[in-house]
Amino acid sequence: MEILIPAERIQSRVAEMATDIARVYNGKPVTVVGILTGCLMFTADLIRRIDLPLRVGFLTASSYRGPTTVASKLIIRDDLLPDISGRHILLLDDILDTGKTLTRVVAHLIDRGAEAVKVAVLLRKIGRQEVPFEPDFVGFTIPDQFVVGYGLDFNDEYRHLPDIAVLQASEPR
Ligand code: IMP
Ligand code: MG
């Protein structure tokens, strides 16, 4: 597989993002909410570098099936999430693609009583967005290719790779 972003570059960019985030929140307590499972490594690496009073929780949002499937019905499960009412939420996702997932999850968190929601994504794909949505923090902007590694999967495989790589259409799946 062709490596698009090597592990060392991910690490240094995540560190920069943590610094930006701490500056924006300026000492205010934040509840980090990760969208499983893709957020796994991004969350673990980012929160260790965020110098703020911090709580962390997770939810799942499933709809995406593969490179050709369009996200339609999104199922959000948040039964493992701590109480978020009145909290300032920093929502984390691995990648902003069409924007549907994040738009719906932000609305869901506001619905559940969050005071405010900011969004940090590790990756943002160019030319794929279908709904207007502006994340507050973006790690890398990438071309319209299907990527795996550092939490990102294809059919739940490849998440454990330390780099982000391009999954070729011809790759065995
Ligand atoms: P959206 O709702 O279309 O923005 O989709 C976001 C979700 O689709 C992400 O959280 C990923 O789980 C998945 N996704 C989108 N593009 C890719 C990719 O290139 N590789 C792996 N997963 C992807
Ligand atoms: Mg995902």
PDB file of N, CA and C in Angstrom, residues 62-118:
ATOM      1  N   SER A  62     -22.876   4.641  12.963  1.00  0.00           N
ATOM      2  CA  SER A  62     -22.563   3.735  11.852  1.00  0.00           C
ATOM      3  C   SER A  62     -23.482   3.925  10.673  1.00  0.00           C
ATOM      4  N   SER A  63     -22.889   3.896   9.512  1.00  0.00           N
ATOM      5  CA  SER A  63     -23.620   3.988   8.253  1.00  0.00           C
ATOM      6  C   SER A  63     -22.711   3.619   7.090  1.00  0.00           C
ATOM      7  N   TYR A  64     -21.416   3.922   7.244  1.00  0.00           N
ATOM      8  CA  TYR A  64     -20.491   3.779   6.119  1.00  0.00           C
ATOM      9  C   TYR A  64     -20.149   2.321   5.859  1.00  0.00           C
ATOM     10  N   ARG A  65     -20.274   1.876   4.629  1.00  0.00           N
ATOM     11  CA  ARG A  65     -20.052   0.451   4.335  1.00  0.00           C
ATOM     12  C   ARG A  65     -18.790   0.186   3.507  1.00  0.00           C
ATOM     13  N   GLY A  66     -18.313   1.151   2.769  1.00  0.00           N
ATOM     14  CA  GLY A  66     -17.126   0.915   1.936  1.00  0.00           C
ATOM     15  C   GLY A  66     -16.933   2.063   0.974  1.00  0.00           C
ATOM     16  N   PRO A  67     -15.961   1.952   0.079  1.00  0.00           N
ATOM     17  CA  PRO A  67     -15.612   3.073  -0.790  1.00  0.00           C
ATOM     18  C   PRO A  67     -16.755   3.537  -1.683  1.00  0.00           C
ATOM     19  N   THR A  68     -17.674   2.665  -2.019  1.00  0.00           N
ATOM     20  CA  THR A  68     -18.704   3.048  -2.984  1.00  0.00           C
ATOM     21  C   THR A  68     -20.062   3.299  -2.347  1.00  0.00           C
ATOM     22  N   THR A  69     -20.186   2.943  -1.053  1.00  0.00           N
ATOM     23  CA  THR A  69     -21.493   3.054  -0.409  1.00  0.00           C
ATOM     24  C   THR A  69     -21.742   4.474   0.079  1.00  0.00           C
ATOM     25  N   VAL A  70     -22.905   4.968  -0.159  1.00  0.00           N
ATOM     26  CA  VAL A  70     -23.280   6.298   0.311  1.00  0.00           C
ATOM     27  C   VAL A  70     -23.908   6.179   1.697  1.00  0.00           C
ATOM     28  N   ALA A  71     -23.438   7.023   2.607  1.00  0.00           N
ATOM     29  CA  ALA A  71     -24.020   7.028   3.946  1.00  0.00           C
ATOM     30  C   ALA A  71     -25.469   7.462   3.860  1.00  0.00           C
ATOM     31  N   SER A  72     -26.371   6.669   4.388  1.00  0.00           N
ATOM     32  CA  SER A  72     -27.777   7.074   4.355  1.00  0.00           C
ATOM     33  C   SER A  72     -28.323   7.182   5.776  1.00  0.00           C
ATOM     34  N   LYS A  73     -28.791   6.077   6.322  1.00  0.00           N
ATOM     35  CA  LYS A  73     -29.336   6.117   7.674  1.00  0.00           C
ATOM     36  C   LYS A  73     -28.191   5.988   8.673  1.00  0.00           C
ATOM     37  N   LEU A  74     -28.135   6.945   9.599  1.00  0.00           N
ATOM     38  CA  LEU A  74     -27.065   6.926  10.582  1.00  0.00           C
ATOM     39  C   LEU A  74     -27.612   6.470  11.924  1.00  0.00           C
ATOM     40  N   ILE A  75     -26.982   5.449  12.500  1.00  0.00           N
ATOM     41  CA  ILE A  75     -27.419   4.975  13.817  1.00  0.00           C
ATOM     42  C   ILE A  75     -26.412   5.432  14.863  1.00  0.00           C
ATOM     43  N   ILE A  76     -26.867   6.292  15.782  1.00  0.00           N
ATOM     44  CA  ILE A  76     -26.001   6.822  16.831  1.00  0.00           C
ATOM     45  C   ILE A  76     -26.295   6.082  18.122  1.00  0.00           C
ATOM     46  N   ARG A  77     -25.249   5.563  18.755  1.00  0.00           N
ATOM     47  CA  ARG A  77     -25.403   4.922  20.069  1.00  0.00           C
ATOM     48  C   ARG A  77     -24.518   5.648  21.070  1.00  0.00           C
ATOM     49  N   ASP A  78     -25.134   6.183  22.107  1.00  0.00           N
ATOM     50  CA  ASP A  78     -24.346   6.975  23.066  1.00  0.00           C
ATOM     51  C   ASP A  78     -24.552   6.517  24.495  1.00  0.00           C
ATOM     52  N   ASP A  79     -24.896   5.262  24.678  1.00  0.00           N
ATOM     53  CA  ASP A  79     -25.177   4.781  26.037  1.00  0.00           C
ATOM     54  C   ASP A  79     -23.931   4.710  26.927  1.00  0.00           C
ATOM     55  N   LEU A  80     -22.747   4.794  26.352  1.00  0.00           N
ATOM     56  CA  LEU A  80     -21.531   4.779  27.179  1.00  0.00           C
ATOM     57  C   LEU A  80     -21.014   6.188  27.465  1.00  0.00           C
ATOM     58  N   LEU A  81     -21.731   7.182  26.960  1.00  0.00           N
ATOM     59  CA  LEU A  81     -21.272   8.568  27.089  1.00  0.00           C
ATOM     60  C   LEU A  81     -21.605   9.110  28.487  1.00  0.00           C
ATOM     61  N   PRO A  82     -20.653   9.832  29.135  1.00  0.00           N
ATOM     62  CA  PRO A  82     -21.015  10.484  30.400  1.00  0.00           C
ATOM     63  C   PRO A  82     -22.025  11.608  30.131  1.00  0.00           C
ATOM     64  N   ASP A  83     -22.669  12.100  31.199  1.00  0.00           N
ATOM     65  CA  ASP A  83     -23.646  13.183  31.038  1.00  0.00           C
ATOM     66  C   ASP A  83     -22.964  14.406  30.420  1.00  0.00           C
ATOM     67  N   ILE A  84     -23.542  14.902  29.356  1.00  0.00           N
ATOM     68  CA  ILE A  84     -22.903  16.019  28.649  1.00  0.00           C
ATOM     69  C   ILE A  84     -23.687  17.313  28.786  1.00  0.00           C
ATOM     70  N   SER A  85     -24.762  17.322  29.582  1.00  0.00           N
ATOM     71  CA  SER A  85     -25.571  18.539  29.645  1.00  0.00           C
ATOM     72  C   SER A  85     -24.771  19.681  30.275  1.00  0.00           C
ATOM     73  N   GLY A  86     -24.810  20.818  29.600  1.00  0.00           N
ATOM     74  CA  GLY A  86     -24.084  22.001  30.047  1.00  0.00           C
ATOM     75  C   GLY A  86     -22.589  21.961  29.777  1.00  0.00           C
ATOM     76  N   ARG A  87     -22.111  20.912  29.130  1.00  0.00           N
ATOM     77  CA  ARG A  87     -20.667  20.752  28.897  1.00  0.00           C
ATOM     78  C   ARG A  87     -20.222  21.334  27.562  1.00  0.00           C
ATOM     79  N   HIS A  88     -18.961  21.729  27.529  1.00  0.00           N
ATOM     80  CA  HIS A  88     -18.330  22.126  26.263  1.00  0.00           C
ATOM     81  C   HIS A  88     -17.700  20.883  25.661  1.00  0.00           C
ATOM     82  N   ILE A  89     -18.199  20.513  24.480  1.00  0.00           N
ATOM     83  CA  ILE A  89     -17.786  19.260  23.848  1.00  0.00           C
ATOM     84  C   ILE A  89     -16.788  19.527  22.721  1.00  0.00           C
ATOM     85  N   LEU A  90     -15.737  18.710  22.714  1.00  0.00           N
ATOM     86  CA  LEU A  90     -14.853  18.662  21.549  1.00  0.00           C
ATOM     87  C   LEU A  90     -15.069  17.294  20.911  1.00  0.00           C
ATOM     88  N   LEU A  91     -15.742  17.295  19.766  1.00  0.00           N
ATOM     89  CA  LEU A  91     -16.083  16.047  19.080  1.00  0.00           C
ATOM     90  C   LEU A  91     -14.955  15.672  18.121  1.00  0.00           C
ATOM     91  N   LEU A  92     -14.526  14.406  18.176  1.00  0.00           N
ATOM     92  CA  LEU A  92     -13.416  13.953  17.332  1.00  0.00           C
ATOM     93  C   LEU A  92     -13.878  12.901  16.338  1.00  0.00           C
ATOM     94  N   ASP A  93     -13.491  13.072  15.085  1.00  0.00           N
ATOM     95  CA  ASP A  93     -13.707  12.004  14.101  1.00  0.00           C
ATOM     96  C   ASP A  93     -12.443  11.822  13.290  1.00  0.00           C
ATOM     97  N   ASP A  94     -12.301  10.633  12.718  1.00  0.00           N
ATOM     98  CA  ASP A  94     -11.107  10.347  11.933  1.00  0.00           C
ATOM     99  C   ASP A  94     -11.083  11.146  10.631  1.00  0.00           C
ATOM    100  N   ILE A  95     -12.241  11.216   9.955  1.00  0.00           N
ATOM    101  CA  ILE A  95     -12.226  11.824   8.624  1.00  0.00           C
ATOM    102  C   ILE A  95     -13.563  12.493   8.304  1.00  0.00           C
ATOM    103  N   LEU A  96     -13.476  13.665   7.699  1.00  0.00           N
ATOM    104  CA  LEU A  96     -14.662  14.354   7.195  1.00  0.00           C
ATOM    105  C   LEU A  96     -14.761  14.043   5.700  1.00  0.00           C
ATOM    106  N   ASP A  97     -15.823  13.331   5.345  1.00  0.00           N
ATOM    107  CA  ASP A  97     -15.993  12.903   3.952  1.00  0.00           C
ATOM    108  C   ASP A  97     -17.182  13.670   3.369  1.00  0.00           C
ATOM    109  N   THR A  98     -18.376  13.117   3.424  1.00  0.00           N
ATOM    110  CA  THR A  98     -19.543  13.866   2.929  1.00  0.00           C
ATOM    111  C   THR A  98     -19.996  14.933   3.921  1.00  0.00           C
ATOM    112  N   GLY A  99     -19.667  14.725   5.206  1.00  0.00           N
ATOM    113  CA  GLY A  99     -20.081  15.658   6.248  1.00  0.00           C
ATOM    114  C   GLY A  99     -21.367  15.244   6.952  1.00  0.00           C
ATOM    115  N   LYS A 100     -21.996  14.186   6.469  1.00  0.00           N
ATOM    116  CA  LYS A 100     -23.290  13.782   7.035  1.00  0.00           C
ATOM    117  C   LYS A 100     -23.160  13.301   8.474  1.00  0.00           C
ATOM    118  N   THR A 101     -22.141  12.480   8.732  1.00  0.00           N
ATOM    119  CA  THR A 101     -21.982  11.941  10.083  1.00  0.00           C
ATOM    120  C   THR A 101     -21.821  13.061  11.102  1.00  0.00           C
ATOM    121  N   LEU A 102     -20.878  13.949  10.846  1.00  0.00           N
ATOM    122  CA  LEU A 102     -20.596  14.995  11.832  1.00  0.00           C
ATOM    123  C   LEU A 102     -21.772  15.942  12.013  1.00  0.00           C
ATOM    124  N   THR A 103     -22.438  16.296  10.917  1.00  0.00           N
ATOM    125  CA  THR A 103     -23.599  17.173  11.027  1.00  0.00           C
ATOM    126  C   THR A 103     -24.634  16.568  11.962  1.00  0.00           C
ATOM    127  N   ARG A 104     -24.888  15.280  11.786  1.00  0.00           N
ATOM    128  CA  ARG A 104     -25.920  14.626  12.595  1.00  0.00           C
ATOM    129  C   ARG A 104     -25.474  14.401  14.029  1.00  0.00           C
ATOM    130  N   VAL A 105     -24.207  14.076  14.221  1.00  0.00           N
ATOM    131  CA  VAL A 105     -23.746  13.838  15.594  1.00  0.00           C
ATOM    132  C   VAL A 105     -23.712  15.156  16.383  1.00  0.00           C
ATOM    133  N   VAL A 106     -23.311  16.242  15.749  1.00  0.00           N
ATOM    134  CA  VAL A 106     -23.327  17.545  16.436  1.00  0.00           C
ATOM    135  C   VAL A 106     -24.756  17.874  16.871  1.00  0.00           C
ATOM    136  N   ALA A 107     -25.717  17.709  15.971  1.00  0.00           N
ATOM    137  CA  ALA A 107     -27.124  17.984  16.298  1.00  0.00           C
ATOM    138  C   ALA A 107     -27.590  17.103  17.461  1.00  0.00           C
ATOM    139  N   HIS A 108     -27.148  15.860  17.450  1.00  0.00           N
ATOM    140  CA  HIS A 108     -27.515  14.920  18.512  1.00  0.00           C
ATOM    141  C   HIS A 108     -26.976  15.376  19.875  1.00  0.00           C
ATOM    142  N   LEU A 109     -25.730  15.845  19.896  1.00  0.00           N
ATOM    143  CA  LEU A 109     -25.112  16.273  21.161  1.00  0.00           C
ATOM    144  C   LEU A 109     -25.776  17.539  21.708  1.00  0.00           C
ATOM    145  N   ILE A 110     -26.136  18.440  20.817  1.00  0.00           N
ATOM    146  CA  ILE A 110     -26.849  19.663  21.221  1.00  0.00           C
ATOM    147  C   ILE A 110     -28.217  19.267  21.799  1.00  0.00           C
ATOM    148  N   ASP A 111     -28.838  18.324  21.112  1.00  0.00           N
ATOM    149  CA  ASP A 111     -30.109  17.759  21.570  1.00  0.00           C
ATOM    150  C   ASP A 111     -30.035  17.177  22.974  1.00  0.00           C
ATOM    151  N   ARG A 112     -28.898  16.563  23.262  1.00  0.00           N
ATOM    152  CA  ARG A 112     -28.681  15.950  24.577  1.00  0.00           C
ATOM    153  C   ARG A 112     -28.243  16.972  25.631  1.00  0.00           C
ATOM    154  N   GLY A 113     -28.236  18.238  25.255  1.00  0.00           N
ATOM    155  CA  GLY A 113     -27.991  19.283  26.253  1.00  0.00           C
ATOM    156  C   GLY A 113     -26.600  19.866  26.303  1.00  0.00           C
ATOM    157  N   ALA A 114     -25.746  19.510  25.352  1.00  0.00           N
ATOM    158  CA  ALA A 114     -24.395  20.099  25.333  1.00  0.00           C
ATOM    159  C   ALA A 114     -24.494  21.618  25.213  1.00  0.00           C
ATOM    160  N   GLU A 115     -23.622  22.316  25.927  1.00  0.00           N
ATOM    161  CA  GLU A 115     -23.609  23.783  25.899  1.00  0.00           C
ATOM    162  C   GLU A 115     -23.060  24.273  24.550  1.00  0.00           C
ATOM    163  N   ALA A 116     -22.023  23.617  24.064  1.00  0.00           N
ATOM    164  CA  ALA A 116     -21.391  23.993  22.799  1.00  0.00           C
ATOM    165  C   ALA A 116     -20.621  22.797  22.272  1.00  0.00           C
ATOM    166  N   VAL A 117     -20.500  22.719  20.950  1.00  0.00           N
ATOM    167  CA  VAL A 117     -19.762  21.612  20.347  1.00  0.00           C
ATOM    168  C   VAL A 117     -18.767  22.164  19.332  1.00  0.00           C
ATOM    169  N   LYS A 118     -17.497  21.860  19.528  1.00  0.00           N
ATOM    170  CA  LYS A 118     -16.494  22.120  18.498  1.00  0.00           C
ATOM    171  C   LYS A 118     -16.058  20.769  17.938  1.00  0.00           C
TER     172      LYS A 118
END
